[in-house]
CSV table of C-alpha atoms in Angstrom, one decimal:
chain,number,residue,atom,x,y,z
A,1,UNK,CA,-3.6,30.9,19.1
A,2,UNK,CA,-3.3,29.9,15.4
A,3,UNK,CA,-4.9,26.6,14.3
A,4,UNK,CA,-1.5,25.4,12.6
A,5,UNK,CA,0.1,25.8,16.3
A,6,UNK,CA,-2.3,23.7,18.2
A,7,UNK,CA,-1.9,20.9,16.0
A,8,UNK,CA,1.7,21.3,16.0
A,9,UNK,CA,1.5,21.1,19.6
A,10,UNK,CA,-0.9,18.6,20.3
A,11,UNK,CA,0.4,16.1,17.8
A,12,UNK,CA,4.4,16.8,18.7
A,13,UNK,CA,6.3,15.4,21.4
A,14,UNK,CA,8.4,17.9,22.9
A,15,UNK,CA,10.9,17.8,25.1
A,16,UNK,CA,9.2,20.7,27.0
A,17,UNK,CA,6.5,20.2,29.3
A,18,UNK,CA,5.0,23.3,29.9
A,19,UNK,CA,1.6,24.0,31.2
A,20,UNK,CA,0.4,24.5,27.6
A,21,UNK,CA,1.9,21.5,25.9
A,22,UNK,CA,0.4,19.1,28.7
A,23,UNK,CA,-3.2,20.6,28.2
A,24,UNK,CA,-2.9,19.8,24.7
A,25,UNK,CA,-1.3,16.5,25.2
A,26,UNK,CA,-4.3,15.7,27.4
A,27,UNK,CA,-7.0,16.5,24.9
A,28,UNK,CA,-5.0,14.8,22.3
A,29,UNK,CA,-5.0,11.9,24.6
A,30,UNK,CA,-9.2,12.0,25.2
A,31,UNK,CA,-9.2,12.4,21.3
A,32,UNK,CA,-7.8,9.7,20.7
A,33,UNK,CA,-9.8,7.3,22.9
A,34,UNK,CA,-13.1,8.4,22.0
A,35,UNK,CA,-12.0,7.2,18.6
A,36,UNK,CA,-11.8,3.7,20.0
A,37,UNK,CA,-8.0,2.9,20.4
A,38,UNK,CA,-5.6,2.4,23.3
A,39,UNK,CA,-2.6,5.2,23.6
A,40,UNK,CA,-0.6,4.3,26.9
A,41,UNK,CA,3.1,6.0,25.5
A,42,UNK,CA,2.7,7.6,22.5
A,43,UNK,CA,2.6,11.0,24.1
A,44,UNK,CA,5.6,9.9,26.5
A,45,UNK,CA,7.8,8.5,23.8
A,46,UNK,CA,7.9,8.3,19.9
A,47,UNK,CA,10.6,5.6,20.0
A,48,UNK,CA,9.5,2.5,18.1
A,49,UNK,CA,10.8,-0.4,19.0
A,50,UNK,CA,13.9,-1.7,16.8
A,51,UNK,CA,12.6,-4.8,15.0
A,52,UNK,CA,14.6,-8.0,16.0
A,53,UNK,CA,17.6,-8.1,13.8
A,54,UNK,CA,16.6,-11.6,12.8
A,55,UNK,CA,18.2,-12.8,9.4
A,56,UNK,CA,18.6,-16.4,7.5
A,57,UNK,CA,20.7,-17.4,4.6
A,58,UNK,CA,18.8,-16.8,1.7
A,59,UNK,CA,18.0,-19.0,-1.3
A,60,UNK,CA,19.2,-16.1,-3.2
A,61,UNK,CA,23.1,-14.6,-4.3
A,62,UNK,CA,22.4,-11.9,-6.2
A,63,UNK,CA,19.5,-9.9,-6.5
A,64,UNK,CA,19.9,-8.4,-9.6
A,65,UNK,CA,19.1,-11.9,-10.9
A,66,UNK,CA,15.8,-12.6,-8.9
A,67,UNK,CA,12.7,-13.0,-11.4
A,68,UNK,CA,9.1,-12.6,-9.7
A,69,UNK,CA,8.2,-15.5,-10.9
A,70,UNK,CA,10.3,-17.4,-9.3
A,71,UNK,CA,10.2,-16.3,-6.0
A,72,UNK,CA,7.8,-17.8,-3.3
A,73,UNK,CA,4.4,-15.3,-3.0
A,74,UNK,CA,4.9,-16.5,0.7
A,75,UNK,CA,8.6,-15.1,1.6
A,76,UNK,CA,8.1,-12.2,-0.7
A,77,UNK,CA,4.8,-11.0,1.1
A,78,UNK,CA,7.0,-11.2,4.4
A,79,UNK,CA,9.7,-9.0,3.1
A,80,UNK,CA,7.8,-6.7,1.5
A,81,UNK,CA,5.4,-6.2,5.0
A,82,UNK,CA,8.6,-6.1,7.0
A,83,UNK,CA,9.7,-2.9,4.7
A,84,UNK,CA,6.4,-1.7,4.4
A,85,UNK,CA,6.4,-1.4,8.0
A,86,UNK,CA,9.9,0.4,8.5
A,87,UNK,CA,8.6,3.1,6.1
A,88,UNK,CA,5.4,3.5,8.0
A,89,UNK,CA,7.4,3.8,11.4
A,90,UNK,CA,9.4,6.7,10.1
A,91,UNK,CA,6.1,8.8,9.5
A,92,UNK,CA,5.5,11.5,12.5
A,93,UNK,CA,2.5,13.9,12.8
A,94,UNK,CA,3.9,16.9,11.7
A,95,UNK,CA,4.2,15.7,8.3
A,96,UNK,CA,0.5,14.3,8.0
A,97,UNK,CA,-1.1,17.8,9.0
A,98,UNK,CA,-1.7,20.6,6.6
A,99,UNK,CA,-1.2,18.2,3.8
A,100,UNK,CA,2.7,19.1,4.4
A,101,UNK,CA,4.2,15.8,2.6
A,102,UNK,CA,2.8,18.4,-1.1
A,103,UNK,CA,4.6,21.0,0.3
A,104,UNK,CA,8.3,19.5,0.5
A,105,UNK,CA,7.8,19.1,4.6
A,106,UNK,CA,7.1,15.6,5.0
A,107,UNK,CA,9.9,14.1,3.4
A,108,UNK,CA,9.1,10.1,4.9
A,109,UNK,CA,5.7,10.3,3.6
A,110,UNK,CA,6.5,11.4,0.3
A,111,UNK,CA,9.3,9.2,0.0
A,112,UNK,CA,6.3,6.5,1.0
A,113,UNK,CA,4.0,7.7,-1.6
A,114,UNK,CA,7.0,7.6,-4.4
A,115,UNK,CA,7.0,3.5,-3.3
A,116,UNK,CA,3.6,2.9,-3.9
A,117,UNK,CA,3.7,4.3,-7.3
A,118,UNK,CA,7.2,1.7,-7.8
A,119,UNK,CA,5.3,-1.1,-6.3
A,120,UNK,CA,2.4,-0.5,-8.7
A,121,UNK,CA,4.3,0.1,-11.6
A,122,UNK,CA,6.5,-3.3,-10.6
A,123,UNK,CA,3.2,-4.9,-10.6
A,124,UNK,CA,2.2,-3.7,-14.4
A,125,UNK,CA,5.5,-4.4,-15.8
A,126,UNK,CA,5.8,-7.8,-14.9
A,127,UNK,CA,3.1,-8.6,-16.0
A,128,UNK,CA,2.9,-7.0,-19.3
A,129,UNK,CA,6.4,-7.4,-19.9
A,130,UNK,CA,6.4,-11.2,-19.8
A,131,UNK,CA,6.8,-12.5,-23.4
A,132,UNK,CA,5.5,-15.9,-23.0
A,133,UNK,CA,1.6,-16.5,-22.5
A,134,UNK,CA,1.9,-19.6,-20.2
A,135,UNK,CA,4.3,-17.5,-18.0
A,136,UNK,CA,2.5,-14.7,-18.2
A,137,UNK,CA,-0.2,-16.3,-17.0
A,138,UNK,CA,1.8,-17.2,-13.9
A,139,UNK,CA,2.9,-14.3,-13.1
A,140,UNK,CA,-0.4,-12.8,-12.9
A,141,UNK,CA,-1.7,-15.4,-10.7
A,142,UNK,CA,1.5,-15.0,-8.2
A,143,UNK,CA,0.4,-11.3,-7.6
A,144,UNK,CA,-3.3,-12.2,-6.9
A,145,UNK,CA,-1.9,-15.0,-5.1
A,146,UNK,CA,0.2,-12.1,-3.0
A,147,UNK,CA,-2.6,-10.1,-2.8
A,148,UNK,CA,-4.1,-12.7,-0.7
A,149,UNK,CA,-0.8,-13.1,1.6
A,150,UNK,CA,-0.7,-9.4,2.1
A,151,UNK,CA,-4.2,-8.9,3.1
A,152,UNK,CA,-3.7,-12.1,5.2
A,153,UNK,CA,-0.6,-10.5,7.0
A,154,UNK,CA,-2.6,-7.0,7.1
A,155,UNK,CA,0.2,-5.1,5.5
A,156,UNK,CA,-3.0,-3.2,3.9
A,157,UNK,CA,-0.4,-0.7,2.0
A,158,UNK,CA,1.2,-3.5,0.3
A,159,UNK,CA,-2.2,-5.2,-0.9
A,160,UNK,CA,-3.7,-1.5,-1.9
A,161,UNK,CA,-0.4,-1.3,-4.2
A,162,UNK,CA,-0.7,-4.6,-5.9
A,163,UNK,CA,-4.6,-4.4,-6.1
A,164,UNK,CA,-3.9,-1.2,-8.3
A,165,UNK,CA,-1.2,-2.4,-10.0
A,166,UNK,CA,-3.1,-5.2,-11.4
A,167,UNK,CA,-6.1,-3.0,-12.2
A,168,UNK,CA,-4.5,-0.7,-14.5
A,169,UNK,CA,-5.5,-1.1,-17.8
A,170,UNK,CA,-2.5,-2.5,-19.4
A,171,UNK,CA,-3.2,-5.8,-17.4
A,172,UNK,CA,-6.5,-5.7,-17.8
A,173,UNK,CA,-6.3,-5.6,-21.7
A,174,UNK,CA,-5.1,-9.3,-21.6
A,175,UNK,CA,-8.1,-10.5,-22.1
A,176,UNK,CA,-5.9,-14.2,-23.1
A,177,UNK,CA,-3.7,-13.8,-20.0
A,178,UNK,CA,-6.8,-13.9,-17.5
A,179,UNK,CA,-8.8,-16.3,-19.8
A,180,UNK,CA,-5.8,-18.9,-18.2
A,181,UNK,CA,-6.3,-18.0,-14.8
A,182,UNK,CA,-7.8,-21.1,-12.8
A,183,UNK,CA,-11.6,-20.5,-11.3
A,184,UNK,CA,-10.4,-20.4,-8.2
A,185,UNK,CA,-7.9,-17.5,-8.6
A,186,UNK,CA,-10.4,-15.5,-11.0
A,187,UNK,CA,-12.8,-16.4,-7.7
A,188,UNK,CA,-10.3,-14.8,-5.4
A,189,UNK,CA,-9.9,-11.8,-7.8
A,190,UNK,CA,-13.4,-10.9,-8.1
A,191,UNK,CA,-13.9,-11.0,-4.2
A,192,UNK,CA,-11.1,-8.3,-4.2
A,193,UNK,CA,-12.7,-6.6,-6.8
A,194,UNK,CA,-16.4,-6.6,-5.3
A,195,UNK,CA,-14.7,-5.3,-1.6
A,196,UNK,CA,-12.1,-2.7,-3.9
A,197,UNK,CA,-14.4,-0.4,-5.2
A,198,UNK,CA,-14.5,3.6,-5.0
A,199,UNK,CA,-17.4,3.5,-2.7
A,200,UNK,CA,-16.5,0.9,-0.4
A,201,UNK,CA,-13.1,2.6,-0.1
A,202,UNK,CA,-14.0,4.3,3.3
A,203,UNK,CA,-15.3,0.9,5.0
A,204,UNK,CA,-11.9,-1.0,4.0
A,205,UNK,CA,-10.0,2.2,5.7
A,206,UNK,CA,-12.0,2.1,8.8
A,207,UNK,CA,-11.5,-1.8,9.0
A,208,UNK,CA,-8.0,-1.2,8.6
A,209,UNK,CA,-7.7,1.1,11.5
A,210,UNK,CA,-9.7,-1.5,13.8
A,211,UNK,CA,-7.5,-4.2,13.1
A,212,UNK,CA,-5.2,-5.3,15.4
A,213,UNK,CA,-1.4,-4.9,15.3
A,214,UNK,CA,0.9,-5.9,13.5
A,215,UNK,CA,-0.5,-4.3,10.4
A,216,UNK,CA,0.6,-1.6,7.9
A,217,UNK,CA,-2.3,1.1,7.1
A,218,UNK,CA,-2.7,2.0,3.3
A,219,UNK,CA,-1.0,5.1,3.3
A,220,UNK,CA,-2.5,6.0,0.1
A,221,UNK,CA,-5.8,6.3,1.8
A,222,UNK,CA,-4.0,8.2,4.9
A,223,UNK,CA,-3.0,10.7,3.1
A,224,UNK,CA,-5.8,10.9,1.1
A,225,UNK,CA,-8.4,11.1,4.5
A,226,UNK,CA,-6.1,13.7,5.6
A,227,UNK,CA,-6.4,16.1,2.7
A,228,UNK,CA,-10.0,15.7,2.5
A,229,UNK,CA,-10.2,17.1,6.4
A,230,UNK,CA,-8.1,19.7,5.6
A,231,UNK,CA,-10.4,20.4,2.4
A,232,UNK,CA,-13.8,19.9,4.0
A,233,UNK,CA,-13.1,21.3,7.7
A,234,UNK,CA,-11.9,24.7,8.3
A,235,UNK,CA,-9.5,25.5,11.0
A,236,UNK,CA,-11.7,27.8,12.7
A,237,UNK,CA,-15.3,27.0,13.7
A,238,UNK,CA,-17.5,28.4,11.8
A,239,UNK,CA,-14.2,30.3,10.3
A,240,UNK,CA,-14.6,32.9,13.4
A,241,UNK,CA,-10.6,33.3,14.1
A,242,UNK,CA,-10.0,32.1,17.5
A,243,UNK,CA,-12.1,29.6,18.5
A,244,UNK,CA,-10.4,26.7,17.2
A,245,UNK,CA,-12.4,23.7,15.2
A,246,UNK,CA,-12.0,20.6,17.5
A,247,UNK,CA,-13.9,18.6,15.3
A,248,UNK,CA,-11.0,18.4,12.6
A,249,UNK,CA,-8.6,18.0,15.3
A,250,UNK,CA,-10.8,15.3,16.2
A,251,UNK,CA,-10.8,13.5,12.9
A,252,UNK,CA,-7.2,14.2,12.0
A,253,UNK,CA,-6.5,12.2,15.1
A,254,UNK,CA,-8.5,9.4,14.3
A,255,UNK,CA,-5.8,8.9,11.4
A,256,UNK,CA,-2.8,9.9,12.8
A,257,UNK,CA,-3.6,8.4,16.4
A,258,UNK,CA,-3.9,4.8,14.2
A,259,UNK,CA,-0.7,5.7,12.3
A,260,UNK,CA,0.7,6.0,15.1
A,261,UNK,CA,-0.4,2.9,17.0
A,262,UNK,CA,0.7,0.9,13.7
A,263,UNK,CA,4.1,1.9,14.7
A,264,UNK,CA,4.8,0.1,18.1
A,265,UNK,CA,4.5,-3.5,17.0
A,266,UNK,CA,6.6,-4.3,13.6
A,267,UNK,CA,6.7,-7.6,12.1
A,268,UNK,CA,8.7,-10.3,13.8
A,269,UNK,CA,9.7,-12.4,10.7
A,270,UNK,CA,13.2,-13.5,9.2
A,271,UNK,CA,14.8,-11.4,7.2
A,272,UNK,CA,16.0,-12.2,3.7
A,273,UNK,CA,17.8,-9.4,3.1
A,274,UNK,CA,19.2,-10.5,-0.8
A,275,UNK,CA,15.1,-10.5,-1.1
A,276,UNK,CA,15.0,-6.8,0.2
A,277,UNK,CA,17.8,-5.6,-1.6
A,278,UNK,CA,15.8,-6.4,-4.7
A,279,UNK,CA,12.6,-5.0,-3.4
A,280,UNK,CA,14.6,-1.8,-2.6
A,281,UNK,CA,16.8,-1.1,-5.1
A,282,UNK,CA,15.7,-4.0,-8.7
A,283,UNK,CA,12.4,-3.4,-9.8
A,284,UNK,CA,12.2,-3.6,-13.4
A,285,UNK,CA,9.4,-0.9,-14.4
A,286,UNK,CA,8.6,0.5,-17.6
A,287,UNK,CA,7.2,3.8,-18.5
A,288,UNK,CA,3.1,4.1,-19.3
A,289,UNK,CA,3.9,4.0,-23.1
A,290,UNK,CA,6.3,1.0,-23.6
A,291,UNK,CA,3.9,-0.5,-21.1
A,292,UNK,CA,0.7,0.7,-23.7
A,293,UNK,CA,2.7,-0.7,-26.4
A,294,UNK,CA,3.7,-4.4,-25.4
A,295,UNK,CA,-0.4,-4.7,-24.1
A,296,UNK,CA,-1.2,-4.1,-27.4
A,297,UNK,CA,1.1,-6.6,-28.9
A,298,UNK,CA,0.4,-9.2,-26.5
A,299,UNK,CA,-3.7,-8.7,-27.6
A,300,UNK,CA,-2.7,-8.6,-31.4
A,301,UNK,CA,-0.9,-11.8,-30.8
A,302,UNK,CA,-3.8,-13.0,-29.5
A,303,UNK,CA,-6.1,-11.4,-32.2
A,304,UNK,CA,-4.1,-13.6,-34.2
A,305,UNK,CA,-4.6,-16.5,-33.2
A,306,UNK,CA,-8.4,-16.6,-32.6
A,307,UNK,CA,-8.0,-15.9,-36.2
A,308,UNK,CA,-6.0,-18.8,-37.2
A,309,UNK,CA,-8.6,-20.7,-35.0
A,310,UNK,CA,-11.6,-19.3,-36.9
A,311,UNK,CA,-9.7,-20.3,-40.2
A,312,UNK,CA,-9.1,-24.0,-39.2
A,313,UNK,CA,-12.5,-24.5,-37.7
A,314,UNK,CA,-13.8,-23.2,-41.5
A,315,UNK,CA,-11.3,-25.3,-43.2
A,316,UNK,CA,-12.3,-29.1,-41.2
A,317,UNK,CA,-16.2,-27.7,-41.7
A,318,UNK,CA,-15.7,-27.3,-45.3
């Protein structure tokens, strides 16, 4: 039997439940619990639990008027985990394997992977885009400042998409804009920073997956695990046809298995839906050159008046 078929079958709840399909569903099952987590339903049942339909009046009337900077860090890092979360739950395995979300057959995670890039982009153009320096200054602050609230929630996907929304180089050009930042918020940043990095990108993942629910994995790095044990483990052992590689099934479960666990507890807060609406369907983003363009002004403005600066200094020593 093909490779494709027995990760179809293992990692796909049927209706069926023929011999075959329960011999895989039990290996899938061991799999799973030798890589540490608890599966009692999954197999059973892929329904997730419909979050509580709990909703307040909101602050807000129209969210096509809401500006980042004035909305609480606090109540936006709940909204944004709540939709987060609702994305993650519409994932299922058949989309995850064979890296099919590239291949037009995974339609929920590539519509996943288009958010990020918004969420980033949001990040960037906020901050960037804001004219004045004290505000800008602000603004930068309230998205480290969510940083913080999203790790503290673990919605992971949401922190990973502001982390790298901040550390594109359009914000980090502004050299004046972070100059204003108090210690203890260029404190917090740095700590990010230092536990960010390239190589210590496979320790956040696995901490991640060990925390407990309710949590949204950093489907970034999902998808990116996945594709490098597509790439780096063949379907085959030793690529003899027929004898089928448990070993990747093994470490595509790890992933998928946590995905999947992610799903059965969503988040239990309020919902602000005016906030949502602009989350969903009003963030202002600007494209890479307009965004190249207004970092450039905002460092010649400040060129200029380090200049003016040097000038007086020159002037009163004269």
């Amino acid at each position: 039997v093909g490779s494709e078929m027995c990760i179809r079958d293992s990692l796909s709840v049927l209706d069926k439940s023929s011999p075959k399909e329960k011999e895989w569903a039990s290996y899938l099952t061991d799999s799973l619990k030798a890589a540490g987590h608890e599966y009692q339903s999954i197999l059973q049942s892929m329904t997730v639990p419909p979050l509580k339909k709990k909703k307040k009046k909101s602050k807000w009337k129209d969210p096509a008027k809401i500006h980042f900077i004035n909305l609480d860090t606090v109540e936006l890092a709940r909204q944004m985990s709540i939709l987060d979360s609702r994305l993650m739950q519409k994932l299922s395995p058949p989309e995850l394997v064979h890296e099919n979300w590239e291949k037009g057959k995974g339609p929920n995670a590539l519509a996943l992977k288009e958010k990020n890039l918004l969420v980033s982009a949001w990040v960037a153009t906020e901050i960037v885009s804001t004219p004045n320096e004290k505000h800008r200054i602000v603004v930068l602050r309230n998205f480290i400042l969510l940083c913080f609230k999203l790790l503290e929630l673990q919605n992971f996907n949401g922190f990973l998409n502001v982390f790298i929304g901040i550390k594109k180089e359009q914000v980090t050009s502004q050299k004046k804009t972070w100059n204003g930042l108090s210690t203890e918020i260029k404190m917090m940043w740095s700590i990010f920073e230092k536990g960010m990095t390239v190589e210590k990108f496979p320790e956040f993942f696995e901490n991640t997956i060990a925390a407990k629910t309710p949590k949204v994995l950093p489907s970034f790095l999902c998808m990116r695990y996945l594709a490098l044990q597509e790439t780096i483990e063949s379907d085959f052992y030793n690529d003899e046809p027929g004898l089928i590689n448990f070993s990747k099934l093994r470490g595509l479960s790890h992933i998928i298995g946590a995905i999947l666990e992610s799903q059965q507890e969503p988040y239990n807060f309020y919902e602000d839906t005016v906030i949502q609406e602009y989350l969903l369907n009003h963030l202002h983003t600007l494209p890479e050159d307009q965004l190249n363009k207004l970092a450039a002004e905002n460092e010649v403005h400040y060129i200029i008046l380090i200049a003016h600066y040097i000038i007086l200094s020159l002037h009163f020593i004269i």
